[in-house]
Amino acid sequence: MKALVIGAGGVGSAIANIASRRTFITSMVVADRDLKRAEAAVNRLGDNRFTPASVNAASVDDLCALIRTVDPDVVINAVDPRFVMPIFQACEIEGVNYLDMAMSLSKAHPTAPHSQVGLMLGEEQFARDEAFKSKGIYGLVGFGVEPGLSDVFAKYASDELFSRIDSAIVYDGSNLVVEGYDFAPTFSIWTTIEECLNPPLMWEKERGWYTTEPFSDLESFDFPDGIGAVECVNVEHEEVALIPRKIDAGKVAFKYGLGSHFIDILKTIHTLGLDKTEPINVQGVSVSPRNVLAALLPDPATLGSMMSGKTCAGIQVKGLDKAGNPKAVYLYNVVDNAFSMGEYGDQAVVWQTAINPLIALELIERGEWNPNGINGPEWFPAKPFLDLLESYGTSWHIREESIEGISL
C-alpha cells in the first residue's frame, strides 16, 4: 500500500515510525508545510520506503498537485481538524482514498448553542458519501484512538457482549506529568480547545442529538492500571456523532478526564478570549489568538522525554448481556509513556493515536475490511481489529463495572 501522510507533527511522525515496522506499507510520503519537520520525521527511520515533501494543507490546489505527484492508495490526514475539509476535498477531486483521526468541525447553533445542534461534527463529510461511492473511493473518518479505538470497543460490545445497550460513555484520562511545566498539553492545544470549549454533543435514543454546557456533569472516574481517579466532564467528541449511526444505544456521551487544574486553565483561556480563531488586529498585525497561544506552548511531540505516567482510552457500556442479565463493563487500552518512548521514541498520547489508522489500513490491505463511501469504525467487525492490536505492541482489556441501576 502506498500512503501519503499530511502532517509531520507528533501523530504524523509516529504513524511513519510505526509504519516502518509493517511490511504492508510499500511506500510512504510524509508531507508538511515545514519541509524540515517532514525530513526529520523520515530521516530518523533510515528506511528508503519513506520520503519527505512539502505541502500547504490549507490549499486544495497544493494538495491536489501533491496527490497527483505521489499517486498514493490512501491519504492519511494527520493535522489539526481545521484542515480536514481541504484535504478531504482534494481526495474527492483526485479520486483517492482518505483517512483521518478527527472529523470536520462543528458549528454551534446560532440561537441555542447549549441545547440544540447546529452543524454536527463530520456532517460535511457524511454529506459526500454518495460522491465518494460514485468514484469508487472510501473515506475512513474518526480513526485515531478517540475517536477510533473507543468506537471499535463499542462495536465489539454490541456484537459480542450485549443484547441491549442502555449507555455507552467514553472515558478518556491519564496521570501523565510533564516535568518542568505548570501547563503543557500532551496533545494539540488547538484541538483541545476546540473539543473542550465547544458545546458538548450528547445522544439519547428518545431525544436524538443535542448539546449541553461545556464542562458539564463533573464526576470522578476511576481509571485502571494505576492511573486512579480523575475528574471528568462532558466534551464535544466524534464518538457521539458516530456510535448512534450504527449501534442501538440508549445514551452516548464523551467524558474527558481533564482534572480540575486543566479545567480552570481552559476556563481562563475562554474568559480572556484566547480560544478565538478569528484574527484580531495587534499593532497593525492580524493574528489569531488561538494560534498565538499554540505558538507559546511547547510542541507536544517534543515532550516525551519529560513525560511520565500512563494514558487510558476506553468506553463504559451498560445494559443487558446476551442472556438478558444486567451487565456493565469498561473496555480500554492503556499506554505507558515509558514503553512508547523506550520502544519507539514517541510520547504515549501520539503513539496511542497513531497505531489505529495503520491497523485499519492493514485490515483493508488484507481484504478483511472493505470500506465504500464514508465510513466510521463502527461500520466494520471489531474482532479482526482487536486481534491485530496486540501485534502492534499494545493490548486491550475488559473491566467489570457496577450493575447498579440497570433494569431488566
Tab-separated table of C-alpha atoms in Angstrom, residues 45-374:
chain	number	residue	atom	x	y	z
A	45	LEU	CA	13.665	5.913	10.233
A	46	GLY	CA	16.547	5.068	7.921
A	47	ASP	CA	14.082	3.369	5.564
A	48	ASN	CA	14.095	4.149	1.826
A	49	ARG	CA	10.353	3.442	1.585
A	50	PHE	CA	9.805	6.816	3.276
A	51	THR	CA	10.347	10.227	1.690
A	52	PRO	CA	9.559	13.815	2.784
A	53	ALA	CA	7.631	16.508	0.910
A	54	SER	CA	6.247	19.983	1.486
A	55	VAL	CA	2.572	20.961	1.202
A	56	ASN	CA	0.175	23.659	2.333
A	57	ALA	CA	-2.685	21.744	3.960
A	58	ALA	CA	-4.949	24.791	3.687
A	59	SER	CA	-4.693	24.849	-0.128
A	60	VAL	CA	-6.810	22.372	-2.093
A	61	ASP	CA	-4.789	23.168	-5.238
A	62	ASP	CA	-1.494	22.477	-3.476
A	63	LEU	CA	-2.850	19.242	-2.014
A	64	CYS	CA	-4.195	18.076	-5.384
A	65	ALA	CA	-0.833	18.717	-7.019
A	66	LEU	CA	0.974	16.638	-4.392
A	67	ILE	CA	-1.582	13.815	-4.639
A	68	ARG	CA	-1.066	13.679	-8.416
A	69	THR	CA	2.716	13.552	-7.937
A	70	VAL	CA	2.690	10.856	-5.254
A	71	ASP	CA	-0.241	8.824	-6.665
A	72	PRO	CA	-0.989	7.160	-3.294
A	73	ASP	CA	-3.523	4.455	-2.490
A	74	VAL	CA	-4.607	6.455	0.563
A	75	VAL	CA	-4.093	9.915	2.040
A	76	ILE	CA	-3.762	9.992	5.843
A	77	ASN	CA	-4.771	13.308	7.403
A	78	ALA	CA	-2.588	13.893	10.487
A	79	VAL	CA	-3.085	17.634	11.007
A	80	ASP	CA	-5.462	19.776	13.070
A	81	PRO	CA	-9.171	19.324	12.260
A	82	ARG	CA	-9.347	22.826	10.731
A	83	PHE	CA	-7.584	21.261	7.698
A	84	VAL	CA	-9.951	18.279	7.375
A	85	MET	CA	-12.084	19.707	4.610
A	86	PRO	CA	-9.313	20.916	2.254
A	87	ILE	CA	-7.618	17.505	2.437
A	88	PHE	CA	-10.940	15.652	2.202
A	89	GLN	CA	-11.980	17.746	-0.822
A	90	ALA	CA	-8.639	17.212	-2.547
A	91	CYS	CA	-9.062	13.440	-2.174
A	92	GLU	CA	-12.530	13.599	-3.690
A	93	ILE	CA	-11.288	15.704	-6.602
A	94	GLU	CA	-8.360	13.386	-7.298
A	95	GLY	CA	-10.313	10.165	-6.658
A	96	VAL	CA	-8.085	8.827	-3.883
A	97	ASN	CA	-8.952	7.125	-0.606
A	98	TYR	CA	-8.910	9.200	2.588
A	99	LEU	CA	-8.424	8.571	6.337
A	100	ASP	CA	-8.499	10.938	9.301
A	101	MET	CA	-8.383	10.838	13.094
A	102	ALA	CA	-10.557	13.916	13.675
A	103	MET	CA	-13.634	14.791	11.637
A	104	SER	CA	-14.848	18.013	10.048
A	105	LEU	CA	-15.577	20.778	12.541
A	106	SER	CA	-18.924	21.608	14.064
A	107	LYS	CA	-20.661	24.965	14.159
A	108	ALA	CA	-22.734	25.884	17.176
A	109	HIS	CA	-26.452	26.513	16.860
A	110	PRO	CA	-26.883	30.279	16.256
A	111	THR	CA	-29.510	30.857	18.956
A	112	ALA	CA	-29.456	27.837	21.297
A	113	PRO	CA	-25.851	26.549	21.333
A	114	HIS	CA	-26.182	24.731	24.681
A	115	SER	CA	-29.302	22.748	23.860
A	116	GLN	CA	-29.614	22.362	20.089
A	117	VAL	CA	-27.189	21.037	17.472
A	118	GLY	CA	-26.011	23.342	14.725
A	119	LEU	CA	-23.631	21.749	12.197
A	120	MET	CA	-22.521	18.467	13.727
A	121	LEU	CA	-19.022	17.009	13.749
A	122	GLY	CA	-18.397	15.130	10.498
A	123	GLU	CA	-21.637	16.303	8.890
A	124	GLU	CA	-19.830	17.910	5.941
A	125	GLN	CA	-18.032	14.635	5.291
A	126	PHE	CA	-21.058	12.344	5.517
A	127	ALA	CA	-22.797	14.651	3.026
A	128	ARG	CA	-20.250	13.447	0.425
A	129	ASP	CA	-20.952	9.733	0.922
A	130	GLU	CA	-22.601	9.226	-2.473
A	131	ALA	CA	-19.936	11.308	-4.212
A	132	PHE	CA	-17.175	9.089	-2.780
A	133	LYS	CA	-19.109	5.948	-3.681
A	134	SER	CA	-19.609	7.170	-7.243
A	135	LYS	CA	-15.831	7.472	-7.608
A	136	GLY	CA	-15.188	4.063	-6.046
A	137	ILE	CA	-13.209	5.521	-3.146
A	138	TYR	CA	-13.597	5.477	0.625
A	139	GLY	CA	-13.268	7.971	3.436
A	140	LEU	CA	-12.428	6.448	6.823
A	141	VAL	CA	-13.320	9.085	9.399
A	142	GLY	CA	-12.545	9.229	13.109
A	143	PHE	CA	-9.877	6.512	13.079
A	144	GLY	CA	-7.492	7.535	15.857
A	145	VAL	CA	-7.733	6.280	19.412
A	146	GLU	CA	-10.590	8.555	20.484
A	147	PRO	CA	-12.417	8.593	18.186
A	148	GLY	CA	-11.344	5.288	16.698
A	149	LEU	CA	-10.392	2.523	19.107
A	150	SER	CA	-13.156	3.514	21.534
A	151	ASP	CA	-15.647	3.125	18.648
A	152	VAL	CA	-14.227	-0.318	17.872
A	153	PHE	CA	-14.771	-1.212	21.538
A	154	ALA	CA	-18.392	-0.037	21.255
A	155	LYS	CA	-18.896	-2.225	18.185
A	156	TYR	CA	-17.334	-5.218	19.942
A	157	ALA	CA	-19.585	-4.708	22.968
A	158	SER	CA	-22.651	-4.548	20.721
A	159	ASP	CA	-21.711	-7.617	18.674
A	160	GLU	CA	-20.196	-9.867	21.332
A	161	LEU	CA	-21.311	-8.840	24.833
A	162	PHE	CA	-24.700	-7.108	24.936
A	163	SER	CA	-28.267	-7.743	23.806
A	164	ARG	CA	-29.325	-4.252	24.938
A	165	ILE	CA	-27.117	-1.193	25.443
A	166	ASP	CA	-28.532	1.400	27.818
A	167	SER	CA	-25.482	3.656	27.775
A	168	ALA	CA	-22.102	3.889	26.070
A	169	ILE	CA	-19.933	6.529	27.727
A	170	VAL	CA	-16.361	7.129	26.555
A	171	TYR	CA	-13.947	7.944	29.395
A	172	ASP	CA	-10.524	9.317	28.428
A	173	GLY	CA	-7.985	10.057	31.162
A	174	SER	CA	-4.364	9.874	32.243
A	175	ASN	CA	-1.918	10.547	35.034
A	176	LEU	CA	0.707	11.974	32.671
A	177	VAL	CA	3.023	14.592	34.129
A	178	VAL	CA	5.394	16.833	32.155
A	179	GLU	CA	8.416	17.728	34.246
A	180	GLY	CA	9.330	21.420	34.288
A	181	TYR	CA	5.963	22.773	33.067
A	182	ASP	CA	2.975	24.071	35.012
A	183	PHE	CA	0.862	23.749	31.852
A	184	ALA	CA	1.945	21.646	28.864
A	185	PRO	CA	-0.851	19.813	26.998
A	186	THR	CA	0.213	16.412	25.700
A	187	PHE	CA	-1.908	16.866	22.554
A	188	SER	CA	-2.527	19.780	20.181
A	189	ILE	CA	-3.795	22.759	22.197
A	190	TRP	CA	-5.706	23.936	19.102
A	191	THR	CA	-7.671	20.668	19.046
A	192	THR	CA	-8.001	20.522	22.834
A	193	ILE	CA	-9.602	23.960	22.945
A	194	GLU	CA	-11.944	23.052	20.090
A	195	GLU	CA	-13.094	19.918	21.906
A	196	CYS	CA	-13.365	21.337	25.411
A	197	LEU	CA	-14.883	24.785	24.839
A	198	ASN	CA	-17.454	23.860	22.203
A	199	PRO	CA	-20.919	22.793	23.448
A	200	PRO	CA	-20.612	19.047	24.213
A	201	LEU	CA	-22.545	16.794	21.834
A	202	MET	CA	-24.875	14.280	23.521
A	203	TRP	CA	-27.148	11.457	22.319
A	204	GLU	CA	-30.284	9.958	23.825
A	205	LYS	CA	-32.418	7.482	21.924
A	206	GLU	CA	-35.681	9.262	22.741
A	207	ARG	CA	-34.268	12.733	22.090
A	208	GLY	CA	-31.652	12.299	19.380
A	209	TRP	CA	-28.569	14.524	19.278
A	210	TYR	CA	-28.475	17.625	21.464
A	211	THR	CA	-25.895	19.803	23.207
A	212	THR	CA	-25.178	20.948	26.740
A	213	GLU	CA	-22.917	23.387	28.619
A	214	PRO	CA	-19.109	22.979	28.401
A	215	PHE	CA	-17.581	21.173	31.424
A	216	SER	CA	-20.998	19.817	32.423
A	217	ASP	CA	-21.694	16.745	34.590
A	218	LEU	CA	-18.429	16.729	36.562
A	219	GLU	CA	-17.625	13.302	38.029
A	220	SER	CA	-14.626	11.366	39.271
A	221	PHE	CA	-13.890	8.230	37.241
A	222	ASP	CA	-11.502	5.540	38.450
A	223	PHE	CA	-9.171	4.723	35.553
A	224	PRO	CA	-7.397	1.332	35.506
A	225	ASP	CA	-3.768	0.246	35.634
A	226	GLY	CA	-2.805	2.542	38.488
A	227	ILE	CA	-3.979	5.795	36.897
A	228	GLY	CA	-6.701	6.199	39.502
A	229	ALA	CA	-9.457	8.753	39.954
A	230	VAL	CA	-9.560	11.709	37.545
A	231	GLU	CA	-12.214	14.437	37.324
A	232	CYS	CA	-14.120	14.074	34.034
A	233	VAL	CA	-16.547	16.373	32.221
A	234	ASN	CA	-18.693	16.230	29.084
A	235	VAL	CA	-16.761	17.263	25.968
A	236	GLU	CA	-17.671	17.526	22.285
A	237	HIS	CA	-16.236	14.478	20.519
A	238	GLU	CA	-16.736	12.415	17.395
A	239	GLU	CA	-17.805	9.183	19.104
A	240	VAL	CA	-21.143	10.762	19.951
A	241	ALA	CA	-21.641	11.616	16.262
A	242	LEU	CA	-20.561	8.133	15.122
A	243	ILE	CA	-21.757	5.439	17.525
A	244	PRO	CA	-25.533	6.092	17.232
A	245	ARG	CA	-25.342	5.787	13.435
A	246	LYS	CA	-24.605	2.050	13.678
A	247	ILE	CA	-25.170	0.931	17.279
A	248	ASP	CA	-28.520	0.882	19.082
A	249	ALA	CA	-27.762	2.637	22.389
A	250	GLY	CA	-29.970	4.468	24.850
A	251	LYS	CA	-27.349	7.117	25.627
A	252	VAL	CA	-23.932	8.087	24.217
A	253	ALA	CA	-21.542	10.665	25.664
A	254	PHE	CA	-17.848	11.506	25.824
A	255	LYS	CA	-16.174	12.432	29.111
A	256	TYR	CA	-12.665	13.811	29.203
A	257	GLY	CA	-10.507	13.330	32.289
A	258	LEU	CA	-9.095	16.818	32.393
A	259	GLY	CA	-8.687	17.292	36.134
A	260	SER	CA	-9.595	20.471	37.993
A	261	HIS	CA	-6.326	22.314	37.201
A	262	PHE	CA	-6.679	21.848	33.434
A	263	ILE	CA	-10.374	22.775	33.556
A	264	ASP	CA	-9.589	26.030	35.402
A	265	ILE	CA	-6.918	26.948	32.840
A	266	LEU	CA	-9.260	26.282	29.905
A	267	LYS	CA	-11.951	28.427	31.535
A	268	THR	CA	-9.418	31.246	31.925
A	269	ILE	CA	-8.353	30.893	28.279
A	270	HIS	CA	-12.003	31.257	27.279
A	271	THR	CA	-12.604	34.215	29.620
A	272	LEU	CA	-9.625	36.063	28.126
A	273	GLY	CA	-10.738	35.280	24.557
A	274	LEU	CA	-7.570	33.334	23.780
A	275	ASP	CA	-9.651	30.474	22.360
A	276	LYS	CA	-10.921	32.605	19.465
A	277	THR	CA	-9.823	31.673	15.958
A	278	GLU	CA	-10.931	34.856	14.207
A	279	PRO	CA	-7.926	37.160	13.582
A	280	ILE	CA	-7.638	40.373	15.567
A	281	ASN	CA	-5.535	43.444	14.858
A	282	VAL	CA	-2.488	43.817	17.119
A	283	GLN	CA	-0.476	46.936	16.290
A	284	GLY	CA	-1.215	46.557	12.609
A	285	VAL	CA	-0.673	42.786	12.501
A	286	SER	CA	-3.579	40.353	12.002
A	287	VAL	CA	-3.251	37.394	14.392
A	288	SER	CA	-5.480	34.571	15.656
A	289	PRO	CA	-5.469	34.435	19.491
A	290	ARG	CA	-5.614	30.643	19.463
A	291	ASN	CA	-2.671	30.423	17.076
A	292	VAL	CA	-0.680	32.758	19.337
A	293	LEU	CA	-1.469	30.545	22.338
A	294	ALA	CA	-0.410	27.438	20.395
A	295	ALA	CA	2.864	29.127	19.443
A	296	LEU	CA	3.595	29.974	23.088
A	297	LEU	CA	3.141	26.414	24.345
A	298	PRO	CA	5.644	23.586	23.771
A	299	ASP	CA	5.134	21.221	20.830
A	300	PRO	CA	3.528	18.066	22.326
A	301	ALA	CA	5.733	15.922	20.080
A	302	THR	CA	8.832	17.179	21.899
A	303	LEU	CA	7.632	16.434	25.440
A	304	GLY	CA	8.077	12.659	25.546
A	305	SER	CA	11.426	12.642	27.345
A	306	MET	CA	9.980	14.894	30.073
A	307	MET	CA	6.750	12.932	30.496
A	308	SER	CA	5.907	10.155	32.901
A	309	GLY	CA	2.722	8.217	33.513
A	310	LYS	CA	0.055	6.421	31.514
A	311	THR	CA	-2.835	7.366	29.251
A	312	CYS	CA	-6.103	5.427	29.005
A	313	ALA	CA	-8.756	5.344	26.290
A	314	GLY	CA	-11.930	3.357	26.779
A	315	ILE	CA	-15.695	3.117	26.871
A	316	GLN	CA	-18.067	2.085	29.654
A	317	VAL	CA	-21.049	0.114	28.347
A	318	LYS	CA	-24.103	-0.767	30.450
A	319	GLY	CA	-27.182	-2.815	29.610
A	320	LEU	CA	-28.153	-6.480	29.319
A	321	ASP	CA	-25.830	-9.305	28.298
A	322	LYS	CA	-26.682	-11.862	25.619
A	323	ALA	CA	-28.669	-13.879	28.179
A	324	GLY	CA	-30.691	-10.847	29.275
A	325	ASN	CA	-28.888	-10.247	32.579
A	326	PRO	CA	-27.642	-6.819	33.775
A	327	LYS	CA	-24.070	-6.200	32.629
A	328	ALA	CA	-21.626	-3.292	32.819
A	329	VAL	CA	-18.042	-3.215	31.543
A	330	TYR	CA	-15.253	-0.777	30.750
A	331	LEU	CA	-13.295	-1.759	27.613
A	332	TYR	CA	-9.957	0.036	27.484
A	333	ASN	CA	-6.405	0.428	26.227
A	334	VAL	CA	-3.599	1.848	28.388
A	335	VAL	CA	-0.214	3.018	27.093
A	336	ASP	CA	2.695	3.761	29.411
A	337	ASN	CA	4.875	6.658	28.256
A	338	ALA	CA	7.952	4.717	29.392
A	339	PHE	CA	7.022	1.958	26.907
A	340	SER	CA	6.254	4.173	23.898
A	341	MET	CA	9.360	6.304	24.436
A	342	GLY	CA	11.581	3.303	25.105
A	343	GLU	CA	10.374	1.219	22.165
A	344	TYR	CA	9.529	3.914	19.609
A	345	GLY	CA	10.783	7.291	20.820
A	346	ASP	CA	7.242	8.721	20.632
A	347	GLN	CA	5.275	10.005	23.605
A	348	ALA	CA	2.298	7.949	24.755
A	349	VAL	CA	-0.616	10.110	23.560
A	350	VAL	CA	0.546	10.440	19.945
A	351	TRP	CA	1.712	6.801	19.772
A	352	GLN	CA	-1.631	5.550	21.101
A	353	THR	CA	-3.389	7.621	18.432
A	354	ALA	CA	-1.083	6.619	15.568
A	355	ILE	CA	-1.367	2.828	15.755
A	356	ASN	CA	-5.085	2.749	14.955
A	357	PRO	CA	-5.178	4.170	11.412
A	358	LEU	CA	-2.438	1.738	10.443
A	359	ILE	CA	-4.344	-1.229	11.871
A	360	ALA	CA	-7.404	-0.168	9.856
A	361	LEU	CA	-5.349	0.146	6.668
A	362	GLU	CA	-3.688	-3.227	7.240
A	363	LEU	CA	-7.119	-4.857	7.538
A	364	ILE	CA	-8.138	-3.209	4.268
A	365	GLU	CA	-4.945	-4.396	2.590
A	366	ARG	CA	-5.691	-7.940	3.810
A	367	GLY	CA	-9.238	-7.737	2.434
A	368	GLU	CA	-10.814	-8.221	5.884
A	369	TRP	CA	-12.425	-4.765	5.778
A	370	ASN	CA	-13.965	-3.411	2.586
A	371	PRO	CA	-14.961	0.245	3.001
A	372	ASN	CA	-17.125	2.084	0.486
A	373	GLY	CA	-18.053	5.750	0.729
A	374	ILE	CA	-17.782	7.498	4.097
